[in-house]
């Protein structure tokens, strides 16, 4: 199984400042079809998760452009250019290249300082 | 707009069974990969099971193989998860999720296994 490792697990940030979350996989997430199936999810307090970014860097409709995803192979990053209060929550990366199982990172809790 | 509405959760004793349902609108359960993902209290997300849209192949996390069964009813546009031989470690919110990349999520239904 592919192990997804996120860091940090807790991220206190100041409003308006940038934030960055790292996600590393135990093996390359490049699929034989050439795509990389690495997705990012946001779970706000008391809510269901929602997909923010799919296939490394594609934002879902309605996701603010302050969110961006990057990376390749085994190393990926989710960045928030200027954190807003509504960004508080837990962020998960997930791989869908080598399945089953689909595997998630442990989650990174973003909170305001 | 896609909506997924789960139901069927509850409090049960170890060894009992439950059947979770997910009613879908805005997408056809027959035309999408459909999955269940769970989240134990104060824990992270865990993929549980998936049902492929073509061919109907089913996939399960090792910890539920032989105990859980994923299925669908196209006419009712519904997805199901039959949970048998429940254990305390199965306690979680169970989310119905649509799409191979887990694009669409329901609000979840809580399963608590306790004596």
mmCIF file of N, CA and C in Angstrom, chain A:
data_model
loop_
_atom_site.group_PDB
_atom_site.id
_atom_site.type_symbol
_atom_site.label_atom_id
_atom_site.label_comp_id
_atom_site.label_asym_id
_atom_site.label_seq_id
_atom_site.Cartn_x
_atom_site.Cartn_y
_atom_site.Cartn_z
ATOM 1 N N UNK A 1 0.839 -1.193 0.000
ATOM 2 C CA UNK A 1 0.000 0.000 0.000
ATOM 3 C C UNK A 1 0.878 1.249 0.000
ATOM 4 N N UNK A 2 0.383 2.283 -0.673
ATOM 5 C CA UNK A 2 1.101 3.549 -0.710
ATOM 6 C C UNK A 2 0.839 4.326 0.583
ATOM 7 N N UNK A 3 1.899 4.716 1.235
ATOM 8 C CA UNK A 3 1.775 5.491 2.473
ATOM 9 C C UNK A 3 1.932 6.976 2.136
ATOM 10 N N UNK A 4 0.996 7.769 2.607
ATOM 11 C CA UNK A 4 1.011 9.218 2.390
ATOM 12 C C UNK A 4 1.387 9.893 3.703
ATOM 13 N N UNK A 5 2.410 10.731 3.670
ATOM 14 C CA UNK A 5 2.905 11.378 4.878
ATOM 15 C C UNK A 5 2.828 12.894 4.722
ATOM 16 N N UNK A 6 2.050 13.528 5.573
ATOM 17 C CA UNK A 6 1.887 14.976 5.530
ATOM 18 C C UNK A 6 2.720 15.642 6.614
ATOM 19 N N UNK A 7 3.126 16.860 6.340
ATOM 20 C CA UNK A 7 3.792 17.677 7.355
ATOM 21 C C UNK A 7 3.569 19.153 7.038
ATOM 22 N N UNK A 8 3.439 19.987 8.094
ATOM 23 C CA UNK A 8 3.312 19.544 9.480
ATOM 24 C C UNK A 8 1.921 18.979 9.734
ATOM 25 N N UNK A 9 1.691 18.432 10.903
ATOM 26 C CA UNK A 9 0.360 17.946 11.262
ATOM 27 C C UNK A 9 -0.477 19.056 11.870
ATOM 28 N N UNK A 10 0.184 20.092 12.382
ATOM 29 C CA UNK A 10 -0.494 21.249 12.920
ATOM 30 C C UNK A 10 0.173 22.500 12.369
ATOM 31 N N UNK A 11 -0.634 23.446 11.911
ATOM 32 C CA UNK A 11 -0.087 24.626 11.256
ATOM 33 C C UNK A 11 -0.818 25.887 11.731
ATOM 34 N N UNK A 12 -0.269 26.548 12.739
ATOM 35 C CA UNK A 12 -0.845 27.835 13.164
ATOM 36 C C UNK A 12 -0.368 28.921 12.216
ATOM 37 N N UNK A 13 -1.286 29.709 11.712
ATOM 38 C CA UNK A 13 -0.920 30.742 10.753
ATOM 39 C C UNK A 13 -1.595 32.057 11.130
ATOM 40 N N UNK A 14 -0.966 33.139 10.730
ATOM 41 C CA UNK A 14 -1.514 34.476 10.935
ATOM 42 C C UNK A 14 -2.379 34.842 9.737
ATOM 43 N N UNK A 15 -3.518 35.447 10.018
ATOM 44 C CA UNK A 15 -4.393 35.874 8.924
ATOM 45 C C UNK A 15 -3.623 36.734 7.929
ATOM 46 N N UNK A 16 -3.813 36.428 6.646
ATOM 47 C CA UNK A 16 -3.153 37.184 5.609
ATOM 48 C C UNK A 16 -1.769 36.678 5.237
ATOM 49 N N UNK A 17 -1.257 35.764 6.021
ATOM 50 C CA UNK A 17 0.061 35.185 5.746
ATOM 51 C C UNK A 17 -0.065 33.891 4.939
ATOM 52 N N UNK A 18 1.003 33.485 4.271
ATOM 53 C CA UNK A 18 0.932 32.235 3.496
ATOM 54 C C UNK A 18 1.054 31.002 4.378
ATOM 55 N N UNK A 19 0.599 29.884 3.815
ATOM 56 C CA UNK A 19 0.716 28.596 4.495
ATOM 57 C C UNK A 19 1.057 27.548 3.456
ATOM 58 N N UNK A 20 1.797 26.533 3.905
ATOM 59 C CA UNK A 20 2.231 25.484 2.989
ATOM 60 C C UNK A 20 2.177 24.139 3.688
ATOM 61 N N UNK A 21 1.624 23.146 3.000
ATOM 62 C CA UNK A 21 1.498 21.790 3.532
ATOM 63 C C UNK A 21 2.190 20.831 2.578
ATOM 64 N N UNK A 22 3.009 19.965 3.132
ATOM 65 C CA UNK A 22 3.736 18.998 2.331
ATOM 66 C C UNK A 22 3.076 17.632 2.406
ATOM 67 N N UNK A 23 3.110 16.928 1.316
ATOM 68 C CA UNK A 23 2.579 15.564 1.250
ATOM 69 C C UNK A 23 3.573 14.716 0.462
ATOM 70 N N UNK A 24 4.032 13.632 1.074
ATOM 71 C CA UNK A 24 4.976 12.753 0.400
ATOM 72 C C UNK A 24 4.403 11.348 0.323
ATOM 73 N N UNK A 25 4.624 10.695 -0.787
ATOM 74 C CA UNK A 25 4.135 9.335 -0.976
ATOM 75 C C UNK A 25 5.296 8.362 -0.946
ATOM 76 N N UNK A 26 4.997 7.118 -0.566
ATOM 77 C CA UNK A 26 6.039 6.099 -0.426
ATOM 78 C C UNK A 26 6.504 5.557 -1.766
ATOM 79 N N UNK A 27 5.760 5.885 -2.826
ATOM 80 C CA UNK A 27 6.203 5.542 -4.181
ATOM 81 C C UNK A 27 5.641 6.560 -5.149
ATOM 82 N N UNK A 28 6.232 6.610 -6.325
ATOM 83 C CA UNK A 28 5.803 7.594 -7.312
ATOM 84 C C UNK A 28 4.320 7.458 -7.618
ATOM 85 N N UNK A 29 3.667 8.613 -7.746
ATOM 86 C CA UNK A 29 2.231 8.624 -8.038
ATOM 87 C C UNK A 29 1.939 8.842 -9.521
ATOM 88 N N UNK A 30 2.943 8.714 -10.349
ATOM 89 C CA UNK A 30 2.713 8.812 -11.794
ATOM 90 C C UNK A 30 2.095 7.511 -12.266
ATOM 91 N N UNK A 31 0.908 7.608 -12.834
ATOM 92 C CA UNK A 31 0.196 6.440 -13.329
ATOM 93 C C UNK A 31 0.752 6.023 -14.692
ATOM 94 N N UNK A 32 0.489 4.810 -15.075
ATOM 95 C CA UNK A 32 0.940 4.331 -16.391
ATOM 96 C C UNK A 32 0.300 5.119 -17.529
ATOM 97 N N UNK A 33 -0.824 5.820 -17.246
ATOM 98 C CA UNK A 33 -1.446 6.634 -18.291
ATOM 99 C C UNK A 33 -0.845 8.033 -18.368
ATOM 100 N N UNK A 34 0.173 8.296 -17.540
ATOM 101 C CA UNK A 34 0.858 9.572 -17.569
ATOM 102 C C UNK A 34 0.337 10.600 -16.585
ATOM 103 N N UNK A 35 -0.847 10.350 -16.034
ATOM 104 C CA UNK A 35 -1.416 11.273 -15.062
ATOM 105 C C UNK A 35 -0.909 10.963 -13.650
ATOM 106 N N UNK A 36 -1.021 11.961 -12.798
ATOM 107 C CA UNK A 36 -0.662 11.810 -11.387
ATOM 108 C C UNK A 36 -1.918 12.058 -10.566
ATOM 109 N N UNK A 37 -2.403 10.999 -9.922
ATOM 110 C CA UNK A 37 -3.687 11.088 -9.227
ATOM 111 C C UNK A 37 -3.469 11.410 -7.751
ATOM 112 N N UNK A 38 -3.091 12.640 -7.511
ATOM 113 C CA UNK A 38 -2.901 13.163 -6.172
ATOM 114 C C UNK A 38 -3.889 14.303 -5.976
ATOM 115 N N UNK A 39 -4.744 14.164 -4.970
ATOM 116 C CA UNK A 39 -5.804 15.131 -4.737
ATOM 117 C C UNK A 39 -5.689 15.706 -3.327
ATOM 118 N N UNK A 40 -6.229 16.891 -3.147
ATOM 119 C CA UNK A 40 -6.265 17.559 -1.843
ATOM 120 C C UNK A 40 -7.713 17.813 -1.428
ATOM 121 N N UNK A 41 -7.967 17.598 -0.143
ATOM 122 C CA UNK A 41 -9.303 17.798 0.413
ATOM 123 C C UNK A 41 -9.230 18.750 1.603
ATOM 124 N N UNK A 42 -10.287 19.501 1.766
ATOM 125 C CA UNK A 42 -10.439 20.395 2.914
ATOM 126 C C UNK A 42 -11.615 19.924 3.744
ATOM 127 N N UNK A 43 -11.445 19.870 5.045
ATOM 128 C CA UNK A 43 -12.564 19.562 5.940
ATOM 129 C C UNK A 43 -12.654 20.669 6.981
ATOM 130 N N UNK A 44 -13.626 21.529 6.825
ATOM 131 C CA UNK A 44 -13.854 22.579 7.808
ATOM 132 C C UNK A 44 -14.496 21.982 9.046
ATOM 133 N N UNK A 45 -14.371 22.644 10.181
ATOM 134 C CA UNK A 45 -14.954 22.094 11.428
ATOM 135 C C UNK A 45 -16.442 21.794 11.266
ATOM 136 N N UNK A 46 -16.815 20.592 11.624
ATOM 137 C CA UNK A 46 -18.216 20.187 11.590
ATOM 138 C C UNK A 46 -18.782 19.896 10.215
ATOM 139 N N UNK A 47 -17.922 19.906 9.193
ATOM 140 C CA UNK A 47 -18.406 19.680 7.827
ATOM 141 C C UNK A 47 -17.812 18.420 7.224
ATOM 142 N N UNK A 48 -18.417 17.997 6.109
ATOM 143 C CA UNK A 48 -17.842 16.901 5.337
ATOM 144 C C UNK A 48 -16.618 17.395 4.585
ATOM 145 N N UNK A 49 -15.742 16.490 4.225
ATOM 146 C CA UNK A 49 -14.625 16.892 3.362
ATOM 147 C C UNK A 49 -15.136 17.349 2.000
ATOM 148 N N UNK A 50 -14.351 18.195 1.353
ATOM 149 C CA UNK A 50 -14.633 18.548 -0.021
ATOM 150 C C UNK A 50 -13.313 18.566 -0.776
ATOM 151 N N UNK A 51 -13.375 18.184 -2.037
ATOM 152 C CA UNK A 51 -12.155 18.173 -2.831
ATOM 153 C C UNK A 51 -11.817 19.588 -3.272
ATOM 154 N N UNK A 52 -10.584 19.980 -3.005
ATOM 155 C CA UNK A 52 -10.109 21.317 -3.367
ATOM 156 C C UNK A 52 -9.340 21.299 -4.671
ATOM 157 N N UNK A 53 -8.445 20.340 -4.772
ATOM 158 C CA UNK A 53 -7.494 20.255 -5.879
ATOM 159 C C UNK A 53 -7.490 18.814 -6.367
ATOM 160 N N UNK A 54 -7.535 18.617 -7.680
ATOM 161 C CA UNK A 54 -7.428 17.277 -8.215
ATOM 162 C C UNK A 54 -6.258 17.181 -9.186
ATOM 163 N N UNK A 55 -5.711 15.993 -9.241
ATOM 164 C CA UNK A 55 -4.534 15.722 -10.099
ATOM 165 C C UNK A 55 -3.479 16.814 -9.931
ATOM 166 N N UNK A 56 -3.052 16.976 -8.708
ATOM 167 C CA UNK A 56 -1.902 17.790 -8.292
ATOM 168 C C UNK A 56 -2.200 19.288 -8.240
ATOM 169 N N UNK A 57 -2.764 19.830 -9.333
ATOM 170 C CA UNK A 57 -2.766 21.291 -9.428
ATOM 171 C C UNK A 57 -4.051 21.905 -9.979
ATOM 172 N N UNK A 58 -5.080 21.110 -10.166
ATOM 173 C CA UNK A 58 -6.327 21.619 -10.753
ATOM 174 C C UNK A 58 -7.334 21.968 -9.660
ATOM 175 N N UNK A 59 -7.680 23.247 -9.589
ATOM 176 C CA UNK A 59 -8.654 23.673 -8.571
ATOM 177 C C UNK A 59 -10.064 23.294 -8.975
ATOM 178 N N UNK A 60 -10.852 22.862 -8.006
ATOM 179 C CA UNK A 60 -12.268 22.614 -8.235
ATOM 180 C C UNK A 60 -12.961 23.957 -8.494
ATOM 181 N N UNK A 61 -14.077 23.856 -9.176
ATOM 182 C CA UNK A 61 -14.884 25.039 -9.411
ATOM 183 C C UNK A 61 -15.278 25.685 -8.081
ATOM 184 N N UNK A 62 -15.076 26.980 -7.981
ATOM 185 C CA UNK A 62 -15.462 27.696 -6.769
ATOM 186 C C UNK A 62 -14.373 27.802 -5.726
ATOM 187 N N UNK A 63 -13.272 27.119 -5.931
ATOM 188 C CA UNK A 63 -12.165 27.194 -4.972
ATOM 189 C C UNK A 63 -11.367 28.469 -5.247
ATOM 190 N N UNK A 64 -11.148 29.284 -4.224
ATOM 191 C CA UNK A 64 -10.413 30.552 -4.441
ATOM 192 C C UNK A 64 -9.015 30.321 -4.998
ATOM 193 N N UNK A 65 -8.558 31.272 -5.784
ATOM 194 C CA UNK A 65 -7.248 31.076 -6.410
ATOM 195 C C UNK A 65 -6.090 31.292 -5.444
ATOM 196 N N UNK A 66 -6.376 31.583 -4.181
ATOM 197 C CA UNK A 66 -5.289 31.616 -3.192
ATOM 198 C C UNK A 66 -4.801 30.202 -2.854
ATOM 199 N N UNK A 67 -5.583 29.191 -3.256
ATOM 200 C CA UNK A 67 -5.171 27.801 -3.090
ATOM 201 C C UNK A 67 -4.460 27.332 -4.360
ATOM 202 N N UNK A 68 -3.306 26.696 -4.167
ATOM 203 C CA UNK A 68 -2.616 26.133 -5.321
ATOM 204 C C UNK A 68 -1.936 24.837 -4.928
ATOM 205 N N UNK A 69 -1.844 23.936 -5.891
ATOM 206 C CA UNK A 69 -1.183 22.664 -5.671
ATOM 207 C C UNK A 69 -0.046 22.492 -6.661
ATOM 208 N N UNK A 70 0.993 21.834 -6.196
ATOM 209 C CA UNK A 70 2.138 21.599 -7.064
ATOM 210 C C UNK A 70 2.824 20.314 -6.650
ATOM 211 N N UNK A 71 3.816 19.925 -7.444
ATOM 212 C CA UNK A 71 4.608 18.754 -7.102
ATOM 213 C C UNK A 71 4.628 17.731 -8.209
ATOM 214 N N UNK A 72 5.397 16.686 -7.971
ATOM 215 C CA UNK A 72 5.506 15.598 -8.936
ATOM 216 C C UNK A 72 6.133 14.398 -8.259
ATOM 217 N N UNK A 73 5.937 13.220 -8.877
ATOM 218 C CA UNK A 73 6.570 12.017 -8.362
ATOM 219 C C UNK A 73 6.086 11.614 -6.985
ATOM 220 N N UNK A 74 6.866 11.964 -5.983
ATOM 221 C CA UNK A 74 6.517 11.595 -4.611
ATOM 222 C C UNK A 74 6.351 12.800 -3.685
ATOM 223 N N UNK A 75 6.604 13.988 -4.172
ATOM 224 C CA UNK A 75 6.562 15.183 -3.327
ATOM 225 C C UNK A 75 5.558 16.207 -3.840
ATOM 226 N N UNK A 76 4.639 16.582 -2.966
ATOM 227 C CA UNK A 76 3.561 17.472 -3.374
ATOM 228 C C UNK A 76 3.327 18.528 -2.298
ATOM 229 N N UNK A 77 2.777 19.666 -2.714
ATOM 230 C CA UNK A 77 2.572 20.784 -1.801
ATOM 231 C C UNK A 77 1.243 21.460 -2.082
ATOM 232 N N UNK A 78 0.551 21.786 -1.003
ATOM 233 C CA UNK A 78 -0.628 22.644 -1.081
ATOM 234 C C UNK A 78 -0.254 23.974 -0.447
ATOM 235 N N UNK A 79 -0.497 25.043 -1.179
ATOM 236 C CA UNK A 79 -0.170 26.373 -0.666
ATOM 237 C C UNK A 79 -1.417 27.230 -0.603
ATOM 238 N N UNK A 80 -1.482 28.022 0.452
ATOM 239 C CA UNK A 80 -2.504 29.057 0.578
ATOM 240 C C UNK A 80 -1.741 30.376 0.592
ATOM 241 N N UNK A 81 -2.001 31.211 -0.376
ATOM 242 C CA UNK A 81 -1.173 32.419 -0.521
ATOM 243 C C UNK A 81 -1.395 33.419 0.607
ATOM 244 N N UNK A 82 -2.652 33.589 1.015
ATOM 245 C CA UNK A 82 -2.979 34.484 2.127
ATOM 246 C C UNK A 82 -4.139 33.855 2.878
ATOM 247 N N UNK A 83 -3.835 33.358 4.066
ATOM 248 C CA UNK A 83 -4.840 32.612 4.822
ATOM 249 C C UNK A 83 -5.977 33.520 5.288
ATOM 250 N N UNK A 84 -7.193 33.025 5.090
ATOM 251 C CA UNK A 84 -8.373 33.719 5.585
ATOM 252 C C UNK A 84 -9.034 32.868 6.676
ATOM 253 N N UNK A 85 -9.901 33.478 7.438
ATOM 254 C CA UNK A 85 -10.533 32.778 8.564
ATOM 255 C C UNK A 85 -11.282 31.523 8.104
ATOM 256 N N UNK A 86 -11.880 31.568 6.937
ATOM 257 C CA UNK A 86 -12.664 30.430 6.438
ATOM 258 C C UNK A 86 -11.787 29.252 6.017
ATOM 259 N N UNK A 87 -10.476 29.430 6.023
ATOM 260 C CA UNK A 87 -9.561 28.351 5.635
ATOM 261 C C UNK A 87 -9.228 27.426 6.806
ATOM 262 N N UNK A 88 -9.693 27.769 7.981
ATOM 263 C CA UNK A 88 -9.447 26.920 9.150
ATOM 264 C C UNK A 88 -10.080 25.556 8.932
ATOM 265 N N UNK A 89 -9.322 24.512 9.255
ATOM 266 C CA UNK A 89 -9.824 23.157 9.095
ATOM 267 C C UNK A 89 -8.676 22.184 8.938
ATOM 268 N N UNK A 90 -9.012 20.989 8.502
ATOM 269 C CA UNK A 90 -8.006 19.954 8.290
ATOM 270 C C UNK A 90 -7.901 19.664 6.798
ATOM 271 N N UNK A 91 -6.662 19.567 6.342
ATOM 272 C CA UNK A 91 -6.385 19.320 4.928
ATOM 273 C C UNK A 91 -5.747 17.950 4.766
ATOM 274 N N UNK A 92 -6.270 17.205 3.796
ATOM 275 C CA UNK A 92 -5.772 15.863 3.530
ATOM 276 C C UNK A 92 -5.311 15.751 2.079
ATOM 277 N N UNK A 93 -4.198 15.069 1.881
ATOM 278 C CA UNK A 93 -3.854 14.638 0.532
ATOM 279 C C UNK A 93 -4.307 13.183 0.383
ATOM 280 N N UNK A 94 -4.509 12.772 -0.841
ATOM 281 C CA UNK A 94 -4.948 11.412 -1.110
ATOM 282 C C UNK A 94 -4.412 10.958 -2.454
ATOM 283 N N UNK A 95 -3.988 9.701 -2.520
ATOM 284 C CA UNK A 95 -3.520 9.184 -3.801
ATOM 285 C C UNK A 95 -4.542 8.197 -4.368
ATOM 286 N N UNK A 96 -4.738 8.318 -5.679
ATOM 287 C CA UNK A 96 -5.655 7.425 -6.386
ATOM 288 C C UNK A 96 -4.954 6.831 -7.598
ATOM 289 N N UNK A 97 -3.641 6.704 -7.510
ATOM 290 C CA UNK A 97 -2.875 6.101 -8.607
ATOM 291 C C UNK A 97 -2.743 4.602 -8.424
ATOM 292 N N UNK A 98 -2.358 4.185 -7.228
ATOM 293 C CA UNK A 98 -2.134 2.765 -6.935
ATOM 294 C C UNK A 98 -3.252 2.305 -5.999
ATOM 295 N N UNK A 99 -4.222 1.637 -6.591
ATOM 296 C CA UNK A 99 -5.379 1.213 -5.810
ATOM 297 C C UNK A 99 -5.769 -0.183 -6.182
ATOM 298 N N UNK A 100 -6.520 -0.903 -5.322
ATOM 299 C CA UNK A 100 -6.819 -0.465 -3.961
ATOM 300 C C UNK A 100 -5.624 -0.685 -3.046
ATOM 301 N N UNK A 101 -5.601 -0.065 -1.899
ATOM 302 C CA UNK A 101 -6.555 0.923 -1.421
ATOM 303 C C UNK A 101 -6.203 2.336 -1.863
ATOM 304 N N UNK A 102 -7.194 3.184 -1.918
ATOM 305 C CA UNK A 102 -6.969 4.628 -2.003
ATOM 306 C C UNK A 102 -6.481 5.039 -0.604
ATOM 307 N N UNK A 103 -5.460 5.845 -0.534
ATOM 308 C CA UNK A 103 -4.892 6.167 0.776
ATOM 309 C C UNK A 103 -4.752 7.673 0.988
ATOM 310 N N UNK A 104 -5.028 8.060 2.239
ATOM 311 C CA UNK A 104 -4.983 9.465 2.628
ATOM 312 C C UNK A 104 -3.762 9.735 3.510
ATOM 313 N N UNK A 105 -3.347 11.000 3.513
ATOM 314 C CA UNK A 105 -2.399 11.451 4.518
ATOM 315 C C UNK A 105 -3.098 11.579 5.863
ATOM 316 N N UNK A 106 -2.328 11.843 6.908
ATOM 317 C CA UNK A 106 -2.874 11.889 8.275
ATOM 318 C C UNK A 106 -3.733 13.125 8.509
ATOM 319 N N UNK A 107 -3.561 14.128 7.666
ATOM 320 C CA UNK A 107 -4.279 15.386 7.831
ATOM 321 C C UNK A 107 -3.412 16.448 8.484
ATOM 322 N N UNK A 108 -3.583 17.688 8.040
ATOM 323 C CA UNK A 108 -2.887 18.835 8.620
ATOM 324 C C UNK A 108 -3.933 19.826 9.108
ATOM 325 N N UNK A 109 -3.866 20.135 10.390
ATOM 326 C CA UNK A 109 -4.836 21.053 10.978
ATOM 327 C C UNK A 109 -4.322 22.474 10.859
ATOM 328 N N UNK A 110 -5.067 23.286 10.138
ATOM 329 C CA UNK A 110 -4.726 24.701 9.978
ATOM 330 C C UNK A 110 -5.580 25.519 10.931
ATOM 331 N N UNK A 111 -4.930 26.327 11.743
ATOM 332 C CA UNK A 111 -5.640 27.180 12.688
ATOM 333 C C UNK A 111 -5.025 28.570 12.676
ATOM 334 N N UNK A 112 -5.784 29.518 13.158
ATOM 335 C CA UNK A 112 -5.327 30.910 13.175
ATOM 336 C C UNK A 112 -4.600 31.171 14.496
ATOM 337 N N UNK A 113 -3.450 31.823 14.402
ATOM 338 C CA UNK A 113 -2.693 32.166 15.608
ATOM 339 C C UNK A 113 -3.443 33.174 16.460
#
